[in-house]
Amino acid sequence: MEAVAKEYKTIQNIQGPLVFVKTEEPVGYKELVKVRLSDGSFKNGEVLDSADGMVVIQIFEGTTGIDRSASVRFLGDTMKMPVSKDMLGRVLSGSAKPLDGGAEIVPDKMLDIAGAAINPWARDSPADFIETGISTIDGMNTLVRGQKLPIFSASGLPHNDIALQIARQAKVRGENEEFAVVFIALGITNEEKQKFMSEFERTGALKNAVVFLNLADDPAVERIATPRLGLTTAEYMAFELGMQVLVIMTDITNYCEALRQVGAAREEVPGRRGYPGYMYTDLAQLYERAGKIKGKAGSITQIPILTMPGADITHPIPDLSGYITEGQIVLTMDLHRNGIYPPVNVSSSLSRLMNNGIGEGKTRDDHKAVSDQLYASYAEGKDLRGLVAIVGKDSLSAKDRKLLDFADLFEDRVVRQGLYEDRSIERTLDIAWEILAELDIDQLTRIKKSLIQTYLPKKE
Amino acid sequence: MSTEGVIYRVAGPVVTATGISPRMYDVVHVGNEKLMGEVIKIVGDYSIIQVYEDTTGIKPGEPVTNSGLPLAVELGPGLLTSVYDGIQRPLPVLREMTGDFIGRGATAPGLSRETKWDFVPAVAVGDEVSAGSVIGTVQEGPMVHKIMLPPNAQKGKVEEIKEGSFTVEEPVIKVDGVQYPMMQKWPVRQPRPVIEKYSPDVPLVTGLRVLDTMFPLAKGGAAAIPGAFGTGKTVTQQSLAKYSDADIVVYIGCGERGNEMTEVLTEFPALEDPRTGESLMKRTVLIANTSNMPVAAREASVYTGMTIAEYFRDMGYNVALMADSTSRWAEAMREISSRLEEMPGEEGYPAYLSGRLSEFYERACRGKSLCGEDGSISVIGAVSPPGGDLSEPVTQNTLRIVRVFWALDTKLRERRHFPTINWLTSYTMYDAQLGAWFKANVAENFPELKTWAMKVLQKEAELQEVVQMVGSDSLPDEQKIILEVAKMIREIFLQQNAYDPVDCFCPLNRQYKMLSLIKKYSDLADKALEGGVQVDKIAYLPVRQKFQQAKYEKDVDAELDAVEKDMDEQFSKLEA
């Protein structure tokens, strides 16, 4: 490393979060930068583009107050963060500074926050069922350890309650391993923060959690770094300390807005709806940090939460996320308006890794068949609702009327549950059989005879 | 020609260097860590390089070395069962070198330099050989790996040929003073030559009913699978890789999920190849460049895979190449193009998108290779249209080239109809070419049966519109029967469970049998109706339930015979 870093007073342009500086010595790509303002305060930044003689810096805290006489010092190193076992129970800012009045983190290790890609050869298949106690997830969109399963929500829906319920109830059955939650808040409001924090403290969940808070009024550039700080912490706890880590990130939409803001300031060629063309790769660099590694005890499971602008699932943010994550839990206003919590729209929800984590020895032998049957019959029942609106219930055949009633029963018994109700997977499947019993036996086309004989409640 | 230069500028994966005067697409090594990259643009003395690895910390002024060679892959024994990243670095070796996470600057040759292979010569001293000639064989697992002279070799007489155990680098033959080892290198962006391309008239049999019967792909053809996320592109691709009757499978995971690759990596070795009885992995080459691995290597990965596929085609094998997903490849092009500040075309994609896609798909073919053998490459490219919108540029440009379109449908997924291939919007343009093969190898009336089924499904779609308006009760009886028959085609025939041990693969003769039985049901139903039997009685015969379950039974063919017997019996007992 160079001895003393040189200080430049050669700022050329300042533009949005970017500062252009003339330099004499070469500067590394993504090197960290300290800018001293004329009032003596400091701001931090990172090199985005380094050419011979000219460097573009992105300032994390925003460029407010920087003038051309500010001095720029290159630190000769890329962004690293301190990690330590003692981070559990801590509340940190979006740039990993303590917010809880506690001491600075005493590092066991300094880690590069960008992380590296897990070698696909080193990955282990996620196959351990995580019981969240929520029927629509456990029964029909099962979460497994090492998966990334986002919640696609919309403004006005109780996604935060669901996130908290999962954080509270999630467990791998029959095992008693060290479990930790890394909670990453991205651009959430102060009010939301209060709610999360009081819930964490009330339920005692905080002692097993690390909280990173980037609030709505924190700078956009910091928002881009916050999830990386959280995930670096998660990787350390999972792959070096052997813990089972659940990462909850909310709200990814705010993160993507920050990406767009910075991209626009850099005058990049925009992709769809003004979001940068590399947004897929960028999101992948966050989501793909979930997983399991062969020969290591720990795992990272991610539940990112995003609000779909205009509840539009084809919007670039949910769309690109859906292509990277292993499924999605979609919330819908229709159910919410009907007073059903959690308002999970199972028809458009999916867990890609479900089949790895269910069945005999993991959950129950009838799990897959029951889930398929629920999906199919519910879809048919929902279609009939549209028809009934036109032709009336009377013109339906007896079988169709049963399907129509089934759809209502399904929403009322399987989907609906209490905010603090922790349903076991057996209970979920039993409820499913109870409502399937209301259909005719020849309507159960997705279930093998032998399973029907074992599980279908006998009618008097 | 100068080969040493320095870095001028670093911006993400794009590095500008001066002083190397390279040729386009030469491979260069960048910085003190010698990161691999490729020259993609030359402006005066400035060479623009796309780097295959993360460039964090790289500085202007660091050295750049030009290898003087284009990006090439190593071809020879050891390819099968390998797992590579986008630039043919073996991932298991990388793991030994840099640990569970992929580190920078690691290099490893594509083929092991230590492994010895038993080389059995196929020519003798004095024989005349030329480019592409098979000079010997190596038994690689269940496959015979033919060792060929490279396509750019000169014609000549064999002066010396060896037999025995050799590494891929040791020379095994001398032709007119030139020695050749078993391994050859070939630049990935250049198609390997063939003598002649044929018109494709043999189907790629996949064991998936909806594909084989309804929308078959010819060996040597190209198919696109577009679909919004969650519609089952990957499951379909994997089923094809597992069960299609290709000799060799090249599977390119291009910018997709890490856990999905893990699934392939754990499943393939455990699956038995129905023909050899050995592990499926033994005839597979995997390329895994996941979404968070460097974007430039993602761009290269499809070419790496294609070149390996061509090498096996040249031996006379039928190769199936799966690219999942070509949209991620296109996005990699877009990302690099935007870093180069090129003028964007539609939706920010570079203007050369269409050209690159067609160059790639054109490398699929059935033809006579230089050694005189017939081989083929069938390409199955997944497309991931944003928001499921098929009018976007990647889908549209792909559809202009490929002749088979398997449209995956979100609506079908929502009702758990798998595979989610929509029978109304999918198409194949190989019907005419493949008709003769199906007639000769399955049944004379196979094409007619298929046309009948498609007509019923089409009719159902029309009737459904009416039903939406007035309810099914007001339909005439014949039409109610059509709806029931269509339902049977959908639920019994088109739906297939990729996870069921029996149903996951359905041979052609069984496909024919199942569809024939549905046709029979339809014919008997029409007759019963004419005889004055009530619709409800016909529609809910108990045999339907049995038929529905038959495909999951262990002895499915016997079960289907039983279904036919029951069907005859139950219909004969129907009374007006």
XYZ file of C-alpha atoms in Angstrom, chain A residues 248-447:
200
model
C -35.543 -10.277 5.965
C -35.110 -7.320 3.622
C -37.780 -4.679 3.324
C -38.462 -2.866 1.059
C -36.594 -3.912 -2.105
C -38.652 -1.411 -4.097
C -36.932 1.418 -2.220
C -33.586 -0.174 -3.014
C -34.386 -0.274 -6.733
C -35.526 3.339 -6.676
C -32.125 4.221 -5.238
C -30.422 2.266 -8.031
C -32.418 4.185 -10.606
C -31.636 7.484 -8.945
C -27.910 6.842 -8.942
C -27.989 5.438 -12.481
C -29.737 8.531 -13.767
C -27.197 10.773 -12.072
C -24.452 8.820 -13.825
C -26.228 9.467 -17.118
C -26.423 5.770 -17.917
C -28.520 4.422 -20.754
C -31.698 3.354 -18.957
C -33.456 0.027 -19.415
C -37.149 -0.620 -18.821
C -39.047 2.179 -17.027
C -35.837 4.061 -16.425
C -34.281 1.371 -14.222
C -30.667 0.553 -15.046
C -29.994 -2.222 -17.556
C -27.867 -4.045 -14.972
C -30.634 -4.209 -12.376
C -31.057 -7.968 -12.912
C -27.367 -8.580 -12.212
C -27.414 -6.186 -9.280
C -30.425 -7.835 -7.637
C -28.916 -11.253 -8.316
C -25.845 -10.177 -6.365
C -28.109 -9.719 -3.353
C -30.528 -12.618 -3.732
C -27.907 -15.179 -4.755
C -26.171 -14.747 -1.428
C -28.813 -17.075 -0.007
C -27.963 -20.749 0.114
C -26.193 -23.630 1.735
C -22.630 -24.807 1.232
C -21.508 -28.410 1.250
C -19.708 -29.307 4.433
C -20.850 -26.219 6.333
C -23.477 -26.314 9.028
C -25.020 -22.893 8.493
C -27.414 -21.563 5.891
C -28.880 -18.297 4.655
C -32.586 -18.122 3.907
C -33.894 -14.872 2.479
C -37.327 -13.313 2.634
C -37.101 -10.083 0.659
C -40.243 -7.976 0.718
C -41.185 -5.662 -2.092
C -44.217 -3.540 -2.822
C -45.329 -3.845 -6.406
C -45.971 -0.363 -7.773
C -49.660 -0.247 -8.696
C -49.926 -3.919 -7.580
C -48.506 -4.714 -11.030
C -46.580 -7.990 -11.014
C -45.105 -7.238 -14.452
C -43.383 -4.097 -13.149
C -39.578 -4.490 -13.544
C -38.922 -4.790 -9.796
C -41.169 -7.807 -9.057
C -40.503 -9.157 -12.525
C -36.707 -9.262 -12.269
C -36.924 -10.430 -8.663
C -39.219 -13.277 -9.654
C -36.709 -14.449 -12.233
C -33.979 -14.693 -9.590
C -35.783 -15.845 -6.489
C -37.111 -19.339 -5.990
C -40.767 -18.467 -6.093
C -42.865 -15.732 -4.543
C -45.635 -15.205 -2.026
C -48.129 -12.785 -3.554
C -50.462 -10.732 -1.377
C -53.686 -9.359 -2.760
C -56.032 -6.537 -1.912
C -59.139 -8.638 -2.688
C -58.605 -10.943 0.249
C -57.450 -8.119 2.475
C -60.657 -6.191 1.787
C -62.633 -9.272 2.755
C -60.887 -9.236 6.090
C -58.761 -12.302 5.438
C -55.322 -12.363 7.043
C -52.801 -13.254 5.687
C -54.140 -12.119 2.276
C -52.006 -14.598 0.317
C -53.096 -15.163 -3.249
C -52.050 -18.788 -3.552
C -52.892 -18.948 -7.259
C -50.058 -16.644 -8.212
C -47.734 -17.719 -5.399
C -45.131 -20.403 -5.836
C -42.227 -22.046 -4.094
C -39.848 -23.639 -6.546
C -38.016 -25.647 -3.954
C -41.182 -26.969 -2.329
C -40.804 -30.464 -3.761
C -37.359 -30.815 -2.165
C -38.647 -30.132 1.297
C -41.922 -32.051 1.514
C -43.199 -35.595 1.523
C -42.642 -38.628 3.632
C -39.998 -38.179 6.285
C -40.004 -34.410 5.810
C -43.615 -33.344 6.198
C -46.219 -35.981 5.302
C -46.720 -38.347 2.371
C -49.954 -36.663 1.248
C -48.495 -33.141 1.188
C -47.835 -32.745 -2.527
C -51.066 -34.330 -3.698
C -53.154 -32.326 -1.258
C -51.460 -29.115 -2.276
C -51.990 -29.829 -5.993
C -55.632 -30.656 -5.395
C -56.215 -27.490 -3.374
C -54.650 -25.410 -6.131
C -56.647 -27.044 -8.902
C -60.031 -27.037 -7.166
C -59.605 -23.510 -5.857
C -58.749 -22.283 -9.365
C -61.869 -23.946 -10.779
C -63.999 -22.549 -7.975
C -62.668 -19.052 -8.564
C -63.451 -19.295 -12.285
C -67.006 -20.252 -11.423
C -67.411 -17.103 -9.345
C -67.101 -15.121 -12.550
C -69.668 -17.294 -14.228
C -72.117 -17.046 -11.331
C -72.031 -13.279 -11.626
C -73.496 -13.649 -15.109
C -75.770 -16.658 -15.043
C -76.603 -17.051 -11.350
C -75.859 -19.921 -9.015
C -78.962 -21.886 -10.009
C -77.786 -22.700 -13.482
C -74.655 -24.449 -12.183
C -74.452 -28.214 -12.044
C -74.290 -29.852 -8.637
C -70.582 -30.513 -9.026
C -69.869 -26.936 -9.987
C -71.808 -25.681 -6.988
C -69.576 -27.769 -4.763
C -66.489 -26.240 -6.337
C -67.911 -22.776 -5.851
C -68.494 -23.419 -2.155
C -65.068 -25.007 -1.930
C -63.378 -21.769 -2.998
C -65.091 -19.912 -0.130
C -64.263 -22.639 2.356
C -60.660 -22.636 1.238
C -60.262 -18.915 1.835
C -62.025 -19.087 5.143
C -60.368 -22.178 6.611
C -56.964 -22.602 4.953
C -55.941 -19.052 4.085
C -57.376 -17.240 7.072
C -55.534 -17.561 10.341
C -54.627 -15.436 13.315
C -51.688 -13.075 13.566
C -50.351 -15.127 16.455
C -51.646 -18.509 15.320
C -48.815 -20.986 14.796
C -50.232 -23.916 12.783
C -48.262 -27.113 12.476
C -48.011 -28.652 9.012
C -50.140 -31.597 10.160
C -52.874 -29.223 11.273
C -52.712 -27.444 7.909
C -53.052 -30.705 5.976
C -55.863 -31.921 8.224
C -57.809 -28.726 7.618
C -57.252 -29.259 3.898
C -58.709 -32.771 4.058
C -61.687 -31.499 6.027
C -62.633 -29.117 3.237
C -61.719 -31.550 0.438
C -64.256 -33.921 1.982
C -66.942 -31.483 0.876
C -66.172 -32.297 -2.767
C -67.229 -35.474 -4.562
C -64.598 -38.163 -4.540
C -64.293 -38.156 -8.352
C -63.433 -34.473 -8.192
C -60.196 -35.350 -6.376
C -58.318 -36.041 -9.588
C -54.875 -35.079 -8.279
C -54.769 -37.471 -5.357
